[in-house]
Amino acid sequence: SQLCQQYGIEFIETEESYTSKASFLDGDYLPKYGEKPKDWKPSGRRTKRGLYRTAMNWYVNADCNGAANIIRKVSRTLGISLDRLGRGVLTRPHRVFLWSANKKTAWSDVDSSSHETSLLESPVIYAGE
């Protein structure tokens, strides 16, 4: 949080229990840590590393599913709209090339239609700056 303050970034700590097990697209209930009902079961499951299958048999990126659930846990408190989070965002996440952030030539290699993004337009914060 100290580094966030230094660079003017708002830091909000949140509780993220069961966000990886629950299905965002199926709207699974997200209990808080220690408050899970005995009969709680997620509707979907991880099928292998990086892949999550929903109850509707949709395959989505497991990390994106967990991240969407974390956002869902804090959305009311922070006033975040979940309108743009849907199946397409979770099945075809943007690929970010961290290693090409400082190489302007890498931008020409990126096909914008393939959901790949370079960080050239984003500020990059390096340790020690």
C-alpha positions as YAML, in Angstrom:
chain: A
units: angstrom
residues:
- id: 1
  name: SER
  ca: [0.00, 0.00, 0.00]
- id: 2
  name: GLN
  ca: [2.95, 2.33, 0.59]
- id: 3
  name: LEU
  ca: [4.06, 2.03, -3.05]
- id: 4
  name: CYS
  ca: [0.49, 2.72, -4.19]
- id: 5
  name: GLN
  ca: [0.41, 5.92, -2.12]
- id: 6
  name: GLN
  ca: [3.73, 6.97, -3.57]
- id: 7
  name: TYR
  ca: [2.35, 6.75, -7.12]
- id: 8
  name: GLY
  ca: [-1.18, 7.99, -6.40]
- id: 9
  name: ILE
  ca: [-2.86, 4.62, -6.82]
- id: 10
  name: GLU
  ca: [-5.84, 3.83, -4.60]
- id: 11
  name: PHE
  ca: [-5.23, 0.53, -2.77]
- id: 12
  name: ILE
  ca: [-8.23, -1.44, -1.57]
- id: 13
  name: GLU
  ca: [-7.72, -4.74, 0.24]
- id: 14
  name: THR
  ca: [-10.52, -7.25, -0.17]
- id: 15
  name: GLU
  ca: [-11.49, -10.72, 0.93]
- id: 16
  name: GLU
  ca: [-11.38, -13.25, -1.93]
- id: 17
  name: SER
  ca: [-12.58, -16.56, -0.46]
- id: 18
  name: TYR
  ca: [-14.18, -19.03, -2.89]
- id: 19
  name: THR
  ca: [-13.72, -16.74, -5.90]
- id: 20
  name: SER
  ca: [-11.77, -19.41, -7.82]
- id: 21
  name: LYS
  ca: [-14.23, -22.20, -7.04]
- id: 22
  name: ALA
  ca: [-17.45, -20.31, -7.80]
- id: 23
  name: SER
  ca: [-18.77, -19.69, -11.30]
- id: 24
  name: PHE
  ca: [-19.12, -16.03, -12.26]
- id: 25
  name: LEU
  ca: [-21.32, -16.74, -15.29]
- id: 26
  name: ASP
  ca: [-23.67, -18.98, -13.28]
- id: 27
  name: GLY
  ca: [-23.95, -16.33, -10.55]
- id: 28
  name: ASP
  ca: [-22.83, -18.65, -7.73]
- id: 29
  name: TYR
  ca: [-23.19, -17.32, -4.19]
- id: 30
  name: LEU
  ca: [-19.82, -16.08, -2.87]
- id: 31
  name: PRO
  ca: [-19.57, -16.70, 0.88]
- id: 32
  name: LYS
  ca: [-17.07, -14.87, 3.05]
- id: 33
  name: TYR
  ca: [-14.25, -16.78, 4.72]
- id: 34
  name: GLY
  ca: [-15.61, -18.81, 7.64]
- id: 35
  name: GLU
  ca: [-19.24, -18.19, 6.64]
- id: 36
  name: LYS
  ca: [-19.67, -20.89, 3.98]
- id: 37
  name: PRO
  ca: [-22.94, -22.82, 4.42]
- id: 38
  name: LYS
  ca: [-22.43, -26.56, 4.92]
- id: 39
  name: ASP
  ca: [-24.41, -27.36, 1.77]
- id: 40
  name: TRP
  ca: [-22.59, -24.81, -0.47]
- id: 41
  name: LYS
  ca: [-21.19, -26.23, -3.68]
- id: 42
  name: PRO
  ca: [-19.97, -24.38, -6.75]
- id: 43
  name: SER
  ca: [-21.96, -25.03, -9.92]
- id: 44
  name: GLY
  ca: [-18.85, -25.40, -12.10]
- id: 45
  name: ARG
  ca: [-15.32, -26.67, -11.64]
- id: 46
  name: ARG
  ca: [-11.74, -26.37, -12.83]
- id: 47
  name: THR
  ca: [-11.16, -29.02, -15.46]
- id: 48
  name: LYS
  ca: [-7.43, -28.47, -15.75]
- id: 49
  name: ARG
  ca: [-4.91, -25.74, -15.11]
- id: 50
  name: GLY
  ca: [-6.23, -22.45, -16.46]
- id: 51
  name: LEU
  ca: [-9.63, -23.77, -17.55]
- id: 52
  name: TYR
  ca: [-12.97, -23.60, -15.73]
- id: 53
  name: ARG
  ca: [-16.21, -25.29, -16.87]
- id: 54
  name: THR
  ca: [-19.49, -23.64, -15.90]
- id: 55
  name: ALA
  ca: [-22.74, -25.46, -15.16]
- id: 56
  name: MET
  ca: [-23.84, -24.54, -18.70]
- id: 57
  name: ASN
  ca: [-20.76, -26.36, -20.09]
- id: 58
  name: TRP
  ca: [-19.05, -23.14, -21.16]
- id: 59
  name: TYR
  ca: [-15.28, -23.24, -20.86]
- id: 60
  name: VAL
  ca: [-13.74, -20.02, -19.59]
- id: 61
  name: ASN
  ca: [-10.29, -18.90, -18.48]
- id: 62
  name: ALA
  ca: [-10.01, -19.90, -14.80]
- id: 63
  name: ASP
  ca: [-8.01, -16.82, -13.80]
- id: 64
  name: CYS
  ca: [-10.51, -14.50, -15.47]
- id: 65
  name: ASN
  ca: [-13.38, -16.32, -13.73]
- id: 66
  name: GLY
  ca: [-11.70, -15.82, -10.35]
- id: 67
  name: ALA
  ca: [-10.87, -12.18, -11.09]
- id: 68
  name: ALA
  ca: [-14.47, -11.50, -12.16]
- id: 69
  name: ASN
  ca: [-15.70, -13.01, -8.89]
- id: 70
  name: ILE
  ca: [-13.31, -10.81, -6.89]
- id: 71
  name: ILE
  ca: [-14.70, -7.77, -8.72]
- id: 72
  name: ARG
  ca: [-18.23, -9.05, -8.04]
- id: 73
  name: LYS
  ca: [-17.48, -9.22, -4.29]
- id: 74
  name: VAL
  ca: [-16.54, -5.52, -4.17]
- id: 75
  name: SER
  ca: [-18.71, -4.13, -6.99]
- id: 76
  name: ARG
  ca: [-21.49, -2.76, -4.77]
- id: 77
  name: THR
  ca: [-19.10, -1.20, -2.28]
- id: 78
  name: LEU
  ca: [-16.99, 0.48, -4.97]
- id: 79
  name: GLY
  ca: [-19.80, 1.24, -7.44]
- id: 80
  name: ILE
  ca: [-18.32, -0.93, -10.20]
- id: 81
  name: SER
  ca: [-20.63, -1.91, -13.06]
- id: 82
  name: LEU
  ca: [-20.41, -5.54, -14.15]
- id: 83
  name: ASP
  ca: [-22.35, -4.91, -17.37]
- id: 84
  name: ARG
  ca: [-19.34, -5.52, -19.64]
- id: 85
  name: LEU
  ca: [-18.27, -8.75, -17.93]
- id: 86
  name: GLY
  ca: [-19.68, -11.65, -19.87]
- id: 87
  name: ARG
  ca: [-18.87, -14.89, -21.57]
- id: 88
  name: GLY
  ca: [-16.79, -13.31, -24.33]
- id: 89
  name: VAL
  ca: [-14.49, -11.52, -21.90]
- id: 90
  name: LEU
  ca: [-13.93, -14.72, -19.92]
- id: 91
  name: THR
  ca: [-13.39, -17.05, -22.88]
- id: 92
  name: ARG
  ca: [-11.10, -14.76, -24.93]
- id: 93
  name: PRO
  ca: [-9.14, -12.62, -22.47]
- id: 94
  name: HIS
  ca: [-6.74, -9.96, -23.75]
- id: 95
  name: ARG
  ca: [-3.15, -11.14, -23.93]
- id: 96
  name: VAL
  ca: [-0.70, -8.63, -22.49]
- id: 97
  name: PHE
  ca: [2.95, -8.78, -23.53]
- id: 98
  name: LEU
  ca: [4.82, -7.45, -20.51]
- id: 99
  name: TRP
  ca: [8.18, -8.14, -22.11]
- id: 100
  name: SER
  ca: [7.47, -5.80, -25.01]
- id: 101
  name: ALA
  ca: [6.41, -2.81, -22.92]
- id: 102
  name: ASN
  ca: [9.50, -0.81, -23.87]
- id: 103
  name: LYS
  ca: [10.01, -2.09, -27.41]
- id: 104
  name: LYS
  ca: [8.09, 0.11, -29.83]
- id: 105
  name: THR
  ca: [8.81, -2.33, -32.66]
- id: 106
  name: ALA
  ca: [6.81, -5.03, -30.88]
- id: 107
  name: TRP
  ca: [3.60, -2.99, -31.34]
- id: 108
  name: SER
  ca: [3.66, -3.57, -35.10]
- id: 109
  name: ASP
  ca: [3.71, -7.33, -34.49]
- id: 110
  name: VAL
  ca: [0.47, -7.24, -32.51]
- id: 111
  name: ASP
  ca: [-2.78, -7.93, -34.32]
- id: 112
  name: SER
  ca: [-5.44, -5.85, -32.56]
- id: 113
  name: SER
  ca: [-8.20, -8.19, -33.73]
- id: 114
  name: SER
  ca: [-6.68, -11.13, -31.85]
- id: 115
  name: HIS
  ca: [-7.20, -9.73, -28.35]
- id: 116
  name: GLU
  ca: [-3.50, -9.09, -27.81]
- id: 117
  name: THR
  ca: [-2.28, -5.91, -26.20]
- id: 118
  name: SER
  ca: [1.06, -4.26, -25.57]
- id: 119
  name: LEU
  ca: [1.58, -1.99, -22.60]
- id: 120
  name: LEU
  ca: [3.02, 0.84, -24.67]
- id: 121
  name: GLU
  ca: [0.14, 3.12, -23.78]
- id: 122
  name: SER
  ca: [0.24, 2.31, -20.05]
- id: 123
  name: PRO
  ca: [2.58, 3.88, -17.53]
- id: 124
  name: VAL
  ca: [5.13, 1.35, -16.35]
- id: 125
  name: ILE
  ca: [6.38, 1.53, -12.78]
- id: 126
  name: TYR
  ca: [9.73, -0.10, -12.13]
- id: 127
  name: ALA
  ca: [11.04, -1.07, -8.71]
- id: 128
  name: GLY
  ca: [13.43, 1.54, -7.40]
- id: 129
  name: GLU
  ca: [11.93, 4.47, -9.31]
...
